[in-house]
Amino acid sequence: MTCPLCGAHDTGRIGRKRYYCHECCLEWTKNSGELKIYHIGPDGKACQLKGEQALEAAVRHSQRLRFVYL
């Protein structure tokens, strides 16, 4: 499985329908075509990113990739 946010192949399954990306450190679930993205807090709890939060996470990740590869 590839990460839907960054496209990395370094992902793992951590539950029945829950996955984790080692590159962007986010979790996600895919259920009936619906994608939910979760941020892992310092206390280990997963908080769902909704709307602009999910978009901001994607933008931050893409900017970080651009910086690393340039």
Short mmCIF file of N, CA, C and O in Angstrom, two decimals:
data_model
loop_
_atom_site.label_atom_id
_atom_site.label_comp_id
_atom_site.label_asym_id
_atom_site.label_seq_id
_atom_site.Cartn_x
_atom_site.Cartn_y
_atom_site.Cartn_z
N MET A 1 0.85 -1.18 0.00
CA MET A 1 0.00 0.00 0.00
C MET A 1 0.90 1.23 0.00
O MET A 1 1.90 1.29 0.69
N THR A 2 0.52 2.21 -0.77
CA THR A 2 1.26 3.48 -0.80
C THR A 2 0.49 4.53 0.00
O THR A 2 -0.74 4.48 0.11
N CYS A 3 1.22 5.48 0.53
CA CYS A 3 0.62 6.56 1.32
C CYS A 3 -0.19 7.46 0.38
O CYS A 3 0.34 7.93 -0.63
N PRO A 4 -1.44 7.75 0.72
CA PRO A 4 -2.24 8.61 -0.15
C PRO A 4 -1.81 10.08 -0.09
O PRO A 4 -2.16 10.86 -0.96
N LEU A 5 -1.03 10.43 0.91
CA LEU A 5 -0.60 11.81 1.06
C LEU A 5 0.72 12.08 0.33
O LEU A 5 0.83 13.03 -0.42
N CYS A 6 1.72 11.22 0.56
CA CYS A 6 3.04 11.49 -0.02
C CYS A 6 3.46 10.48 -1.09
O CYS A 6 4.45 10.68 -1.77
N GLY A 7 2.73 9.37 -1.22
CA GLY A 7 3.05 8.38 -2.23
C GLY A 7 4.16 7.42 -1.84
O GLY A 7 4.59 6.61 -2.66
N ALA A 8 4.63 7.49 -0.60
CA ALA A 8 5.72 6.61 -0.15
C ALA A 8 5.23 5.16 -0.05
O ALA A 8 4.06 4.90 0.21
N HIS A 9 6.16 4.24 -0.23
CA HIS A 9 5.85 2.82 -0.11
C HIS A 9 6.21 2.29 1.27
O HIS A 9 5.95 1.14 1.58
N ASP A 10 6.82 3.12 2.09
CA ASP A 10 7.26 2.73 3.44
C ASP A 10 6.09 2.89 4.41
O ASP A 10 6.08 3.77 5.27
N THR A 11 5.08 2.04 4.24
CA THR A 11 3.87 2.12 5.06
C THR A 11 3.67 0.79 5.77
O THR A 11 4.26 -0.23 5.40
N GLY A 12 2.85 0.82 6.78
CA GLY A 12 2.56 -0.39 7.51
C GLY A 12 1.10 -0.44 7.92
O GLY A 12 0.45 0.59 8.05
N ARG A 13 0.64 -1.62 8.14
CA ARG A 13 -0.74 -1.81 8.58
C ARG A 13 -0.72 -1.92 10.11
O ARG A 13 0.00 -2.75 10.66
N ILE A 14 -1.52 -1.10 10.78
CA ILE A 14 -1.52 -1.11 12.24
C ILE A 14 -2.87 -1.52 12.82
O ILE A 14 -3.05 -1.52 14.02
N GLY A 15 -3.78 -1.86 11.98
CA GLY A 15 -5.11 -2.29 12.41
C GLY A 15 -5.83 -2.93 11.26
O GLY A 15 -5.27 -3.11 10.18
N ARG A 16 -7.07 -3.25 11.50
CA ARG A 16 -7.84 -3.94 10.46
C ARG A 16 -7.93 -3.12 9.18
O ARG A 16 -7.73 -3.64 8.09
N LYS A 17 -8.22 -1.84 9.30
CA LYS A 17 -8.29 -0.96 8.12
C LYS A 17 -7.53 0.33 8.37
O LYS A 17 -7.87 1.37 7.84
N ARG A 18 -6.48 0.25 9.18
CA ARG A 18 -5.72 1.45 9.54
C ARG A 18 -4.26 1.26 9.12
O ARG A 18 -3.68 0.21 9.32
N TYR A 19 -3.68 2.34 8.56
CA TYR A 19 -2.32 2.28 8.03
C TYR A 19 -1.50 3.44 8.56
O TYR A 19 -2.05 4.45 9.00
N TYR A 20 -0.18 3.31 8.49
CA TYR A 20 0.75 4.33 8.98
C TYR A 20 1.84 4.54 7.95
O TYR A 20 2.35 3.59 7.38
N CYS A 21 2.20 5.81 7.72
CA CYS A 21 3.29 6.14 6.81
C CYS A 21 4.51 6.56 7.62
O CYS A 21 4.43 7.47 8.45
N HIS A 22 5.63 5.91 7.39
CA HIS A 22 6.86 6.23 8.11
C HIS A 22 7.51 7.50 7.57
O HIS A 22 8.36 8.07 8.23
N GLU A 23 7.13 7.92 6.37
CA GLU A 23 7.71 9.14 5.78
C GLU A 23 7.05 10.40 6.32
O GLU A 23 7.72 11.34 6.71
N CYS A 24 5.72 10.45 6.33
CA CYS A 24 5.05 11.68 6.78
C CYS A 24 4.45 11.54 8.17
O CYS A 24 3.85 12.49 8.68
N CYS A 25 4.62 10.38 8.79
CA CYS A 25 4.19 10.14 10.18
C CYS A 25 2.71 10.42 10.39
O CYS A 25 2.32 11.02 11.39
N LEU A 26 1.89 10.01 9.45
CA LEU A 26 0.45 10.14 9.57
C LEU A 26 -0.19 8.77 9.46
O LEU A 26 0.38 7.85 8.88
N GLU A 27 -1.36 8.64 10.06
CA GLU A 27 -2.15 7.43 9.92
C GLU A 27 -3.34 7.74 9.03
O GLU A 27 -3.76 8.89 8.92
N TRP A 28 -3.89 6.73 8.40
CA TRP A 28 -5.09 6.93 7.61
C TRP A 28 -5.92 5.66 7.59
O TRP A 28 -5.43 4.57 7.86
N THR A 29 -7.20 5.85 7.30
CA THR A 29 -8.12 4.74 7.07
C THR A 29 -8.80 4.98 5.73
O THR A 29 -9.00 6.11 5.32
N LYS A 30 -9.10 3.88 5.06
CA LYS A 30 -9.85 3.94 3.81
C LYS A 30 -11.03 3.01 3.99
O LYS A 30 -10.86 1.82 4.25
N ASN A 31 -12.23 3.56 3.88
CA ASN A 31 -13.42 2.76 4.05
C ASN A 31 -14.47 3.22 3.05
O ASN A 31 -14.88 4.38 3.09
N SER A 32 -14.88 2.34 2.18
CA SER A 32 -15.89 2.64 1.16
C SER A 32 -15.52 3.87 0.34
O SER A 32 -16.35 4.73 0.06
N GLY A 33 -14.24 3.99 -0.01
CA GLY A 33 -13.78 5.10 -0.82
C GLY A 33 -13.54 6.38 -0.05
O GLY A 33 -13.08 7.37 -0.61
N GLU A 34 -13.85 6.40 1.25
CA GLU A 34 -13.64 7.59 2.07
C GLU A 34 -12.28 7.50 2.77
O GLU A 34 -11.98 6.49 3.41
N LEU A 35 -11.49 8.54 2.64
CA LEU A 35 -10.17 8.59 3.24
C LEU A 35 -10.20 9.51 4.45
O LEU A 35 -10.67 10.64 4.36
N LYS A 36 -9.71 9.02 5.59
CA LYS A 36 -9.59 9.84 6.79
C LYS A 36 -8.13 9.84 7.20
O LYS A 36 -7.49 8.78 7.26
N ILE A 37 -7.59 11.03 7.47
CA ILE A 37 -6.18 11.19 7.82
C ILE A 37 -6.09 11.59 9.29
O ILE A 37 -6.86 12.43 9.76
N TYR A 38 -5.14 11.00 10.00
CA TYR A 38 -4.96 11.25 11.42
C TYR A 38 -3.53 11.68 11.71
O TYR A 38 -2.59 11.13 11.15
N HIS A 39 -3.39 12.64 12.62
CA HIS A 39 -2.09 13.09 13.11
C HIS A 39 -1.88 12.43 14.47
O HIS A 39 -2.80 12.36 15.28
N ILE A 40 -0.67 11.97 14.74
CA ILE A 40 -0.36 11.35 16.02
C ILE A 40 0.25 12.42 16.92
O ILE A 40 1.29 12.99 16.61
N GLY A 41 -0.41 12.68 18.03
CA GLY A 41 0.05 13.70 18.97
C GLY A 41 1.18 13.21 19.84
O GLY A 41 1.52 12.02 19.84
N PRO A 42 1.80 14.11 20.60
CA PRO A 42 2.92 13.73 21.47
C PRO A 42 2.52 12.72 22.55
O PRO A 42 3.36 11.98 23.04
N ASP A 43 1.23 12.68 22.88
CA ASP A 43 0.75 11.73 23.88
C ASP A 43 0.38 10.38 23.26
O ASP A 43 -0.04 9.46 23.95
N GLY A 44 0.53 10.25 21.93
CA GLY A 44 0.26 9.00 21.24
C GLY A 44 -1.16 8.87 20.73
O GLY A 44 -1.50 7.86 20.12
N LYS A 45 -2.00 9.85 20.99
CA LYS A 45 -3.38 9.79 20.52
C LYS A 45 -3.48 10.25 19.07
O LYS A 45 -2.78 11.15 18.65
N ALA A 46 -4.38 9.60 18.34
CA ALA A 46 -4.61 9.97 16.95
C ALA A 46 -5.75 10.97 16.87
O ALA A 46 -6.83 10.74 17.41
N CYS A 47 -5.50 12.11 16.22
CA CYS A 47 -6.52 13.14 16.03
C CYS A 47 -6.80 13.27 14.54
O CYS A 47 -5.88 13.48 13.75
N GLN A 48 -8.07 13.16 14.18
CA GLN A 48 -8.43 13.24 12.76
C GLN A 48 -8.24 14.65 12.23
O GLN A 48 -8.63 15.62 12.87
N LEU A 49 -7.61 14.74 11.09
CA LEU A 49 -7.44 16.02 10.39
C LEU A 49 -8.60 16.18 9.43
O LEU A 49 -8.88 15.29 8.63
N LYS A 50 -9.28 17.29 9.53
CA LYS A 50 -10.45 17.53 8.68
C LYS A 50 -10.27 18.80 7.87
O LYS A 50 -9.65 19.74 8.34
N GLY A 51 -10.81 18.81 6.69
CA GLY A 51 -10.85 20.00 5.84
C GLY A 51 -9.51 20.66 5.65
O GLY A 51 -8.59 20.07 5.08
N GLU A 52 -9.39 21.88 6.16
CA GLU A 52 -8.16 22.66 5.96
C GLU A 52 -6.97 22.05 6.68
O GLU A 52 -5.84 22.18 6.22
N GLN A 53 -7.19 21.39 7.81
CA GLN A 53 -6.09 20.74 8.52
C GLN A 53 -5.43 19.68 7.65
O GLN A 53 -4.20 19.59 7.58
N ALA A 54 -6.22 18.86 6.99
CA ALA A 54 -5.69 17.82 6.11
C ALA A 54 -4.96 18.44 4.93
O ALA A 54 -3.89 17.98 4.53
N LEU A 55 -5.53 19.50 4.37
CA LEU A 55 -4.90 20.19 3.25
C LEU A 55 -3.58 20.82 3.68
O LEU A 55 -2.57 20.72 2.97
N GLU A 56 -3.54 21.44 4.85
CA GLU A 56 -2.30 22.03 5.36
C GLU A 56 -1.23 20.98 5.58
O GLU A 56 -0.05 21.19 5.30
N ALA A 57 -1.62 19.81 6.08
CA ALA A 57 -0.66 18.72 6.27
C ALA A 57 -0.07 18.29 4.94
O ALA A 57 1.13 18.05 4.82
N ALA A 58 -0.90 18.21 3.91
CA ALA A 58 -0.43 17.83 2.58
C ALA A 58 0.53 18.88 2.03
O ALA A 58 1.57 18.55 1.46
N VAL A 59 0.21 20.16 2.22
CA VAL A 59 1.07 21.24 1.72
C VAL A 59 2.40 21.24 2.46
O VAL A 59 3.46 21.35 1.85
N ARG A 60 2.36 21.10 3.79
CA ARG A 60 3.61 21.07 4.57
C ARG A 60 4.49 19.93 4.11
O ARG A 60 5.69 20.07 3.96
N HIS A 61 3.88 18.77 3.87
CA HIS A 61 4.66 17.62 3.44
C HIS A 61 5.26 17.85 2.06
O HIS A 61 6.42 17.55 1.83
N SER A 62 4.48 18.41 1.14
CA SER A 62 5.01 18.64 -0.21
C SER A 62 6.12 19.68 -0.18
O SER A 62 7.10 19.57 -0.92
N GLN A 63 6.03 20.69 0.67
CA GLN A 63 7.10 21.70 0.79
C GLN A 63 8.35 21.06 1.36
O GLN A 63 9.45 21.36 0.92
N ARG A 64 8.19 20.17 2.33
CA ARG A 64 9.34 19.50 2.91
C ARG A 64 10.02 18.63 1.87
O ARG A 64 11.25 18.60 1.77
N LEU A 65 9.25 17.93 1.03
CA LEU A 65 9.83 17.12 -0.02
C LEU A 65 10.59 17.97 -1.02
O LEU A 65 11.68 17.61 -1.44
N ARG A 66 10.02 19.12 -1.39
CA ARG A 66 10.69 20.01 -2.33
C ARG A 66 12.01 20.46 -1.75
O ARG A 66 13.01 20.52 -2.45
N PHE A 67 12.06 20.78 -0.48
CA PHE A 67 13.28 21.26 0.17
C PHE A 67 14.34 20.15 0.19
O PHE A 67 15.50 20.38 -0.09
N VAL A 68 13.92 18.94 0.48
CA VAL A 68 14.86 17.82 0.57
C VAL A 68 15.44 17.48 -0.78
O VAL A 68 16.63 17.21 -0.92
N TYR A 69 14.64 17.51 -1.83
CA TYR A 69 15.08 17.05 -3.14
C TYR A 69 15.71 18.14 -4.00
O TYR A 69 16.27 17.85 -5.04
N LEU A 70 15.62 19.41 -3.59
CA LEU A 70 16.23 20.47 -4.41
C LEU A 70 17.69 20.66 -4.09
O LEU A 70 18.23 20.39 -3.13
#
